[in-house]
Amino acid sequence: MTASSPSPQNALAQRVREAIAEHGIVREVRMFGGLSFLVDERLAVAAGRDGDLLVRTDPEEYDALLERGGRPAFMGKDRPMGPGWLTVPADRIRGEDELAFWITIGVDSRNAQG
């Protein structure tokens, strides 16, 4: 990374801003060690330090989403966040279509989690 290039987190955050705007009223909040995006006041996704994406999920879709390339999310080293959360590695969201897919999962999970 050169002095003029954004950090992986900032680069991802900008991409998320552009892709998530169509989903409703979006607010950004720093939490979970990243920059979180709340849609209509519900957390949908967060841009992580290393350019990975934390995604809120419908627990019933968790296993299928693991097969799609998501990984279990953790708070710290040894505290799994459970089947309502996945981390998508940066190399899995290089394309805009794949990023849009995961953002939609995060936004749609609001309906499944009360």
Coordinates of C-alpha atoms in Angstrom, one line a residue:
M1 CA 0.0 0.0 0.0
T2 CA 1.4 3.4 -1.0
A3 CA 0.9 6.6 0.9
S4 CA -1.8 7.7 -1.6
S5 CA -3.8 4.4 -1.7
P6 CA -6.6 3.8 0.8
S7 CA -6.4 1.1 3.4
P8 CA -8.1 -2.1 2.6
Q9 CA -10.9 -1.1 5.0
N10 CA -11.4 2.3 3.5
A11 CA -11.3 0.9 -0.1
L12 CA -14.0 -1.7 0.8
A13 CA -16.1 0.9 2.7
Q14 CA -16.2 3.1 -0.4
R15 CA -17.4 0.2 -2.5
V16 CA -20.0 -0.7 0.1
R17 CA -21.2 2.9 0.3
E18 CA -21.8 2.8 -3.5
A19 CA -23.5 -0.6 -3.4
I20 CA -25.7 -0.2 -0.3
A21 CA -27.2 3.2 -1.0
E22 CA -30.1 1.7 -2.9
H23 CA -31.2 -0.4 0.1
G24 CA -32.7 2.3 2.3
I25 CA -31.5 4.8 4.8
V26 CA -27.9 4.0 5.6
R27 CA -25.8 5.1 8.6
E28 CA -22.2 4.3 9.3
V29 CA -20.9 3.4 12.7
R30 CA -17.5 2.2 13.9
M31 CA -18.0 -1.1 15.7
F32 CA -16.8 -4.7 15.7
G33 CA -13.4 -3.4 14.8
G34 CA -14.6 -2.1 11.5
L35 CA -16.9 0.4 9.8
S36 CA -20.4 -0.9 10.1
F37 CA -23.3 -0.1 7.8
L38 CA -26.8 0.1 9.3
V39 CA -29.7 0.0 6.9
D40 CA -32.9 1.4 8.4
E41 CA -31.1 1.3 11.8
R42 CA -30.2 -2.5 11.6
L43 CA -26.7 -3.7 11.1
A44 CA -26.2 -5.3 7.7
V45 CA -22.5 -5.5 7.0
A46 CA -19.2 -4.1 8.2
A47 CA -15.9 -3.4 6.4
G48 CA -13.1 -5.0 8.3
R49 CA -9.5 -3.8 8.8
D50 CA -8.1 -6.2 6.3
G51 CA -10.8 -5.6 3.6
D52 CA -12.9 -8.6 4.7
L53 CA -16.7 -8.1 5.1
L54 CA -18.7 -9.0 8.2
V55 CA -22.2 -10.0 7.1
R56 CA -25.3 -10.4 9.1
T57 CA -27.1 -13.6 7.9
D58 CA -30.4 -15.4 8.3
P59 CA -29.3 -18.4 10.5
E60 CA -31.3 -20.7 8.4
E61 CA -29.1 -19.8 5.4
Y62 CA -25.8 -20.1 7.3
D63 CA -24.6 -23.5 6.0
A64 CA -25.4 -22.6 2.4
L65 CA -23.6 -19.3 2.7
L66 CA -20.5 -21.1 4.1
E67 CA -20.5 -23.2 0.9
R68 CA -20.7 -19.9 -1.1
G69 CA -17.4 -18.7 0.5
G70 CA -18.3 -17.2 3.8
R71 CA -16.5 -18.1 7.0
P72 CA -17.6 -18.2 10.6
A73 CA -17.2 -14.8 12.2
F74 CA -15.5 -14.3 15.5
M75 CA -15.3 -11.6 18.2
G76 CA -11.7 -11.8 19.1
K77 CA -9.8 -15.1 18.7
D78 CA -12.0 -17.6 20.3
R79 CA -15.5 -16.2 20.5
P80 CA -17.7 -17.3 17.6
M81 CA -20.5 -14.9 16.8
G82 CA -22.8 -17.7 15.8
P83 CA -24.9 -18.6 12.8
G84 CA -26.2 -15.1 12.4
W85 CA -22.8 -13.8 11.3
L86 CA -20.3 -14.6 8.6
T87 CA -17.0 -13.1 7.4
V88 CA -16.3 -12.9 3.7
P89 CA -12.6 -12.8 2.9
A90 CA -11.4 -9.9 0.8
D91 CA -10.4 -12.2 -2.1
R92 CA -14.0 -13.4 -2.3
I93 CA -15.5 -10.0 -2.9
R94 CA -13.2 -8.5 -5.5
G95 CA -16.0 -8.3 -8.1
E96 CA -18.9 -5.9 -7.7
D97 CA -21.5 -8.6 -8.3
E98 CA -20.1 -10.8 -5.5
L99 CA -20.0 -7.8 -3.2
A100 CA -23.6 -6.9 -4.1
F101 CA -24.6 -10.5 -3.3
W102 CA -23.2 -10.4 0.2
I103 CA -24.6 -6.9 0.9
T104 CA -28.0 -8.1 -0.1
I105 CA -27.7 -11.1 2.3
G106 CA -26.8 -8.6 5.1
V107 CA -29.7 -6.3 4.3
D108 CA -32.2 -9.1 3.8
S109 CA -31.2 -10.7 7.1
R110 CA -33.0 -7.9 8.9
N111 CA -36.3 -9.5 8.0
A112 CA -35.3 -12.9 9.3
Q113 CA -34.0 -11.8 12.7
G114 CA -37.0 -10.0 14.1

